[in-house]
PDB file of C-alpha atoms in Angstrom:
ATOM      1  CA  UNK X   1     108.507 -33.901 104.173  1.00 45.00           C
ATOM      2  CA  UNK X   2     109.031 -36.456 101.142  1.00 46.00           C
ATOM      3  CA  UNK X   3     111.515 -34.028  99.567  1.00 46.00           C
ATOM      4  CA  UNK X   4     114.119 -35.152 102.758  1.00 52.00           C
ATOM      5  CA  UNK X   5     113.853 -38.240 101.950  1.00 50.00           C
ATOM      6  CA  UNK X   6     114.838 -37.515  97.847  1.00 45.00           C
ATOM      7  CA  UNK X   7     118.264 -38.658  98.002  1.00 50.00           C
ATOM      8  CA  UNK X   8     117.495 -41.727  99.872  1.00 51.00           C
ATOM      9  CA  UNK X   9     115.047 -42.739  97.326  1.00 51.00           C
ATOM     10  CA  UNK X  10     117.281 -41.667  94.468  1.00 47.00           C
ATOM     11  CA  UNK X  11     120.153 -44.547  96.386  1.00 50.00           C
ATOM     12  CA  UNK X  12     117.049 -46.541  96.365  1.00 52.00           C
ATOM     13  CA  UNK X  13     116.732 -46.114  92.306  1.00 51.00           C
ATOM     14  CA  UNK X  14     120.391 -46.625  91.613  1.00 50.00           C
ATOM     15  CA  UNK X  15     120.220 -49.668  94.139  1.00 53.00           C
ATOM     16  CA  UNK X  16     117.195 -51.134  92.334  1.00 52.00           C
ATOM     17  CA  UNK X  17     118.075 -50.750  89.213  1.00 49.00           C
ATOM     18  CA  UNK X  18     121.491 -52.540  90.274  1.00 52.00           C
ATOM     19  CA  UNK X  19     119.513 -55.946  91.734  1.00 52.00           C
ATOM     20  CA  UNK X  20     119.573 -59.228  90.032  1.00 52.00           C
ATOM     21  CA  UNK X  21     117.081 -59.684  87.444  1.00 49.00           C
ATOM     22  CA  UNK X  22     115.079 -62.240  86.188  1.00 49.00           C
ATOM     23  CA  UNK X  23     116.511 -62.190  82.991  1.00 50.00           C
ATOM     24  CA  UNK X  24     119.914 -60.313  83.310  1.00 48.00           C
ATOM     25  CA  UNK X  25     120.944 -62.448  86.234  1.00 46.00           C
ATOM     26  CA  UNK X  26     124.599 -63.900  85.965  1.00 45.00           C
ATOM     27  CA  UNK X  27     126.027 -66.222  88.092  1.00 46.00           C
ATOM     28  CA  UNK X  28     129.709 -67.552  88.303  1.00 53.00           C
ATOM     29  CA  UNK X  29     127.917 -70.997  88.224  1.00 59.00           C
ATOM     30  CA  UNK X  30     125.404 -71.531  87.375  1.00 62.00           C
ATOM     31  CA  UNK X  31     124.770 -74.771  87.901  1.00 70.00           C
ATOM     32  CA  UNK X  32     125.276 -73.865  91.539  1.00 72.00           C
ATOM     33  CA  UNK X  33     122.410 -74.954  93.551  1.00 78.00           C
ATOM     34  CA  UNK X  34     123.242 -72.079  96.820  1.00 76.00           C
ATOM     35  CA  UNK X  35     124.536 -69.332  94.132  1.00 76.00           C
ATOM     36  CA  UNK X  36     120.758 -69.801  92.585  1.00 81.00           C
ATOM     37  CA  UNK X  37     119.396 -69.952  95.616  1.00 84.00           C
ATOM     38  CA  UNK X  38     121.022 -66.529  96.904  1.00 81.00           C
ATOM     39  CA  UNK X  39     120.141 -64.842  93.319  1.00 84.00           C
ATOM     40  CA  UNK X  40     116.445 -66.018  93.558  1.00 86.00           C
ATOM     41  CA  UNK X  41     116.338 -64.550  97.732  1.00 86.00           C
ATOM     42  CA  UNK X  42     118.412 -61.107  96.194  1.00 84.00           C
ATOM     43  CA  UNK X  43     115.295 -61.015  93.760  1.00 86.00           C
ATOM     44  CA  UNK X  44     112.207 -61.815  95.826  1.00 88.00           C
ATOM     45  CA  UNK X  45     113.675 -59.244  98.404  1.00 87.00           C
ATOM     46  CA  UNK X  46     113.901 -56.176  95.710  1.00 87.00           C
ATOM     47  CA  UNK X  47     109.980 -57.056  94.702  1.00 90.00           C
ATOM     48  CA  UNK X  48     109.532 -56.689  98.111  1.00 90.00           C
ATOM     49  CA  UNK X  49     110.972 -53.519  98.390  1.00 87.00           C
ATOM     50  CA  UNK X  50     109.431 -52.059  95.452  1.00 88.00           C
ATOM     51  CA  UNK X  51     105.891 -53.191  96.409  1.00 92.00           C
ATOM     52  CA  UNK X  52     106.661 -51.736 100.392  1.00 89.00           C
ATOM     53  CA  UNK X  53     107.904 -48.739  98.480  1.00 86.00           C
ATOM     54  CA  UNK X  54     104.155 -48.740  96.212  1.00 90.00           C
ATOM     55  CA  UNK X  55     102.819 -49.173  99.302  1.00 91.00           C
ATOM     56  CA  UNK X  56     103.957 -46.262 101.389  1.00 87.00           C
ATOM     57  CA  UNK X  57     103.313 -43.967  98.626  1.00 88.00           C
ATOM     58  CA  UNK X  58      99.607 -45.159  98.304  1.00 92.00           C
ATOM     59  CA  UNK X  59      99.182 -44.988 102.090  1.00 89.00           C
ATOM     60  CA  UNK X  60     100.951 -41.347 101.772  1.00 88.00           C
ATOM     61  CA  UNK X  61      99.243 -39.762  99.034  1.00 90.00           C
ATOM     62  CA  UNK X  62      95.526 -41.774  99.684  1.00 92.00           C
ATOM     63  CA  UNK X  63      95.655 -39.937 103.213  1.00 89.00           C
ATOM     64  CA  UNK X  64      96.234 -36.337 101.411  1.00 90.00           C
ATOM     65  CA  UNK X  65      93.728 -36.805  98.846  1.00 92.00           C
ATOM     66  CA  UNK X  66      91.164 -37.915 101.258  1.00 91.00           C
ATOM     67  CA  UNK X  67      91.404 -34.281 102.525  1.00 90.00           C
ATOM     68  CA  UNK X  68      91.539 -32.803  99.382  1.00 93.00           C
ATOM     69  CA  UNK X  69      87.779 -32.047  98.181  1.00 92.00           C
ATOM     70  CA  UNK X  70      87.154 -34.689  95.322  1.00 92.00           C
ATOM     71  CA  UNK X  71      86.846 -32.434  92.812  1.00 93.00           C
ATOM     72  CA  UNK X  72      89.804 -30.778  92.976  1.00 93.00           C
ATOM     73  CA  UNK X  73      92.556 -31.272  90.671  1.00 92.00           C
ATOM     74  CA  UNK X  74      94.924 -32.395  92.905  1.00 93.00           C
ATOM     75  CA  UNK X  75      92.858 -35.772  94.142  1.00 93.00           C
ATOM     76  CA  UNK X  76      92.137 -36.634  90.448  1.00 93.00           C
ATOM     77  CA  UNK X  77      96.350 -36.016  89.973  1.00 92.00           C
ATOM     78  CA  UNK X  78      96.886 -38.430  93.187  1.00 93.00           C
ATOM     79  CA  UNK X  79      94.021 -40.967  91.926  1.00 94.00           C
ATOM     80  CA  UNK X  80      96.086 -41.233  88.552  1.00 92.00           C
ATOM     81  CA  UNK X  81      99.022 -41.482  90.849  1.00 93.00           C
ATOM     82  CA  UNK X  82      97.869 -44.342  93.016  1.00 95.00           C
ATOM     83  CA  UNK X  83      96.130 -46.050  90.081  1.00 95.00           C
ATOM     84  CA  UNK X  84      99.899 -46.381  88.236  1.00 93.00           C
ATOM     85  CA  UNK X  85     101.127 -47.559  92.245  1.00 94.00           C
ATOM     86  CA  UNK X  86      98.817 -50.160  91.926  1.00 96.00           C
ATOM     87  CA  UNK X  87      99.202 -51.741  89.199  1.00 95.00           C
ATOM     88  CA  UNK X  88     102.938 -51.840  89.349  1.00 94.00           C
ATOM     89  CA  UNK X  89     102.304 -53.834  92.582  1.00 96.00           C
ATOM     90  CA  UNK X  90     100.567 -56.326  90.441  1.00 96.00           C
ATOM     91  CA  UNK X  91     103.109 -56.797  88.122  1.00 94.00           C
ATOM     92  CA  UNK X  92     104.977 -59.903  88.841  1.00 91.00           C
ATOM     93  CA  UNK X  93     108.331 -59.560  86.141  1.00 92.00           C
ATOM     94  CA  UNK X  94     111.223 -57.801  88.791  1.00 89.00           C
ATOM     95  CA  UNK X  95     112.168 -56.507  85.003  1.00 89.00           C
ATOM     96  CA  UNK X  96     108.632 -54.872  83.976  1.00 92.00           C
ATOM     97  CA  UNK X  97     108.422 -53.883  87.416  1.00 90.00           C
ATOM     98  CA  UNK X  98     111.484 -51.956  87.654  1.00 86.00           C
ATOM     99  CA  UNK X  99     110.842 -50.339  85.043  1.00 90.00           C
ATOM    100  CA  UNK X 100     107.327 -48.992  85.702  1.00 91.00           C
ATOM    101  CA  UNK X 101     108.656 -47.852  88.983  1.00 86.00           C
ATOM    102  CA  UNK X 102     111.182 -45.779  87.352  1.00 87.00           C
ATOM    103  CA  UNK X 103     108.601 -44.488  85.258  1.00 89.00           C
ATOM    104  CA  UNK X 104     106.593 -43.728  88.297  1.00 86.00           C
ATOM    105  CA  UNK X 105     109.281 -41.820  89.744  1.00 83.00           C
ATOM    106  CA  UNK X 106     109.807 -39.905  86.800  1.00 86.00           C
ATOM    107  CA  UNK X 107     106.661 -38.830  86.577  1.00 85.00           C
ATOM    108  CA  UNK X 108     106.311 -37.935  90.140  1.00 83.00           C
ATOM    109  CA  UNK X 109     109.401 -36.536  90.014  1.00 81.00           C
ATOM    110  CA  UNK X 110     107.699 -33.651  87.013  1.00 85.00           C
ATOM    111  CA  UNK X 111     104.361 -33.944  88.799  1.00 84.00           C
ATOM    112  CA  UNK X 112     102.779 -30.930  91.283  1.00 87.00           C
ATOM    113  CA  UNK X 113     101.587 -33.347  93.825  1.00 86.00           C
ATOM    114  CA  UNK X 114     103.709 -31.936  96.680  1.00 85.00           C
ATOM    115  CA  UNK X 115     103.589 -28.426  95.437  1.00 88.00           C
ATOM    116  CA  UNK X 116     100.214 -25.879  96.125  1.00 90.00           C
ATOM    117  CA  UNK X 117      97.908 -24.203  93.487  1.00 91.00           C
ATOM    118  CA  UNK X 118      95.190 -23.129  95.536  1.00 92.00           C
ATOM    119  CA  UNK X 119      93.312 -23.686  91.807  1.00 92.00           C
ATOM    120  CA  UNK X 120      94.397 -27.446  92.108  1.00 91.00           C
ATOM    121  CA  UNK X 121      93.536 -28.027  95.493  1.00 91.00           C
ATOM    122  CA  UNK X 122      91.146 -26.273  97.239  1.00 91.00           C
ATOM    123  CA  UNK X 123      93.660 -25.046 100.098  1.00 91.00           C
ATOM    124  CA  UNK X 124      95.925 -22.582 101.359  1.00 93.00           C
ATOM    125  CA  UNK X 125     100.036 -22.631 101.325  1.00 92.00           C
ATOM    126  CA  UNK X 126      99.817 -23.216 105.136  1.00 93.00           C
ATOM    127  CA  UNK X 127      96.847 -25.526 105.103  1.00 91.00           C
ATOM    128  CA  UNK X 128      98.721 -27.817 102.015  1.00 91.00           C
ATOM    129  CA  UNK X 129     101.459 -27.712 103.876  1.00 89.00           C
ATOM    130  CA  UNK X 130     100.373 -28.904 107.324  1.00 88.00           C
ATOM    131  CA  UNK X 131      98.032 -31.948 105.075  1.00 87.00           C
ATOM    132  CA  UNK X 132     101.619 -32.711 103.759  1.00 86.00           C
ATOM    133  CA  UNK X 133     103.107 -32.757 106.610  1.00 85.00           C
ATOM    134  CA  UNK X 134     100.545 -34.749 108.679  1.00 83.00           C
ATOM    135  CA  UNK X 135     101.896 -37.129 112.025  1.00 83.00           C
ATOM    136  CA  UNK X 136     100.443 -39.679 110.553  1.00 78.00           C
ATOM    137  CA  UNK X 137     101.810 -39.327 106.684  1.00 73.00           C
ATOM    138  CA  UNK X 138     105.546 -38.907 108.462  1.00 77.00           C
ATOM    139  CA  UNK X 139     104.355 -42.594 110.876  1.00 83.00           C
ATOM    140  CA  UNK X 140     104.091 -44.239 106.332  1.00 79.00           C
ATOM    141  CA  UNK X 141     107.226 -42.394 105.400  1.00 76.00           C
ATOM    142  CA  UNK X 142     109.377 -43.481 108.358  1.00 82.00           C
ATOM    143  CA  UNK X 143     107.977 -47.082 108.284  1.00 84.00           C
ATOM    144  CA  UNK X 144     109.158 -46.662 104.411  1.00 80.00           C
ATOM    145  CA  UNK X 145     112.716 -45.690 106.092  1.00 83.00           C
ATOM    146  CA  UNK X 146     112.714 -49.469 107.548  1.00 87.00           C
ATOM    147  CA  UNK X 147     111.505 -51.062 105.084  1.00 85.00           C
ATOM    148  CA  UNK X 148     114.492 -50.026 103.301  1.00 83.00           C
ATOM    149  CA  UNK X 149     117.291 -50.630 105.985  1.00 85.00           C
ATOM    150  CA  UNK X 150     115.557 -53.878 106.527  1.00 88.00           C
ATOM    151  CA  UNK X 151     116.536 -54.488 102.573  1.00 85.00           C
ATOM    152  CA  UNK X 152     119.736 -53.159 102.349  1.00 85.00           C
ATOM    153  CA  UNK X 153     120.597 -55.431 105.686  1.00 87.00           C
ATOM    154  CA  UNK X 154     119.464 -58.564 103.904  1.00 86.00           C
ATOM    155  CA  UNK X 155     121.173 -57.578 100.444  1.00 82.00           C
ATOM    156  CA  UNK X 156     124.495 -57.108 102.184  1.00 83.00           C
ATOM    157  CA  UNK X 157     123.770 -60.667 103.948  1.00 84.00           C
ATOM    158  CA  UNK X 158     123.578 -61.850 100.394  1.00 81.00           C
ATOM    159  CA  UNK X 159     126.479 -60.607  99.322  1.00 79.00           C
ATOM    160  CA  UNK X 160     128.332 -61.558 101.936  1.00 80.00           C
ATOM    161  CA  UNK X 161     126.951 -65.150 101.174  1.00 79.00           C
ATOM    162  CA  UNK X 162     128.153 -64.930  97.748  1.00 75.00           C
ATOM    163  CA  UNK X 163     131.653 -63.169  98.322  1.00 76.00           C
ATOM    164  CA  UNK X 164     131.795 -66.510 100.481  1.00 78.00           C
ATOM    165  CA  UNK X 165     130.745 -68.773  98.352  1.00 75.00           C
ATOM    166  CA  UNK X 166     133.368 -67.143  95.651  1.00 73.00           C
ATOM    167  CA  UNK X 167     135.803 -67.325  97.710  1.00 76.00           C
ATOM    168  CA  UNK X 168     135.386 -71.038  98.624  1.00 73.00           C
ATOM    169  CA  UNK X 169     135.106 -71.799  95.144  1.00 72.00           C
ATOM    170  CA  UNK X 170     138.689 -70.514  94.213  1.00 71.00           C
ATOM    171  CA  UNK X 171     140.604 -71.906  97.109  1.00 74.00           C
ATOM    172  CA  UNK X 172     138.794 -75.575  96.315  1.00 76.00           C
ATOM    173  CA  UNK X 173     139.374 -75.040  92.413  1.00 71.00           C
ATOM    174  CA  UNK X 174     143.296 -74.066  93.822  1.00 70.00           C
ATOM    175  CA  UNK X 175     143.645 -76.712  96.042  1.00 73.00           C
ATOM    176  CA  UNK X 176     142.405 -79.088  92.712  1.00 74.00           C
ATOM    177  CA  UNK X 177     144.891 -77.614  90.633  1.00 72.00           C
ATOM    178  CA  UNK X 178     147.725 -78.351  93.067  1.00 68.00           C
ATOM    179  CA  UNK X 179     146.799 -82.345  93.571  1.00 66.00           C
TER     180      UNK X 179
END
């Protein structure tokens, strides 16, 4: 189920790794009270996104491993994997942040956590499959789906409000020019 949704989270990477920053931030001006304004919003929004996004997976993978038998080596691999989820949620530097998630998804990337060794986990193909596949798993990864929509609406409202604000800014340094 989560391996459909790959390429939107890899758009999400790319995306995230693209947001404003809190130390790599540029502005045109800025002394500019609304460009600071948008860059701060563009900012709070992505920590938003990447804690919804730390979130759904620790909603997700809490529900399989509370199927799992606790001994097994697949709910000690998802405990290890929500521990890391939760602490990145803590961390309040976008920077830092960003960068543990793209560690995370590295990791979960070369991680068997959606792949079946009876050994690991206690269950069949078909059984690890349907606990994967679970209505209620798909009800996290589609609210997941939103939560992202909901951020790329908002980020192309801010740059919409920049592209604006650029745009005002040459034709009144223009209009200067020609006085």
């Amino acid at each position: 189920m989560l391996l459909k949704y790959f390429p939107l989270v890899l758009l999400l990477a790319q995306c995230i790794q693209a947001a404003p920053t809190s130390n790599g931030a540029t502005t045109a001006n800025p002394n500019d009270p609304t460009q600071n304004e948008l860059e701060q919003e563009a900012h709070n929004e992505t920590i938003k996104l990447l804690n919804a996004l730390f979130r759904a997976q620790i909603a997700y993978f809490s529900g399989v491993r509370v199927k799992l038998s606790s001994s097994s080596q697949r709910a000690r691999d998802i405990e290890l994997y929500v521990s890391r989820l939760r602490e990145a949620i803590t961390e309040t530097d976008l920077d830092k942040k960003n960068e543990m998630w793209l560690k995370i998804f590295e990791q979960f990337s070369k991680s068997p956590l959606l792949l079946n060794k009876p050994e690991e986990t206690g269950l069949s193909n078909d059984e690890y499959q349907a606990l994967l596949t679970d209505s209620k798993l798909q009800e996290i990864a589609q609210s997941f789906i939103q939560d992202v929509s909901t951020y790329f609406w908002k980020m192309a409202q801010i740059s919409g409000k920049v592209v604006e604000l650029g745009v005002d800014d040459y034709f009144n340094h223009r209009s200067m020019q020609h006085q």
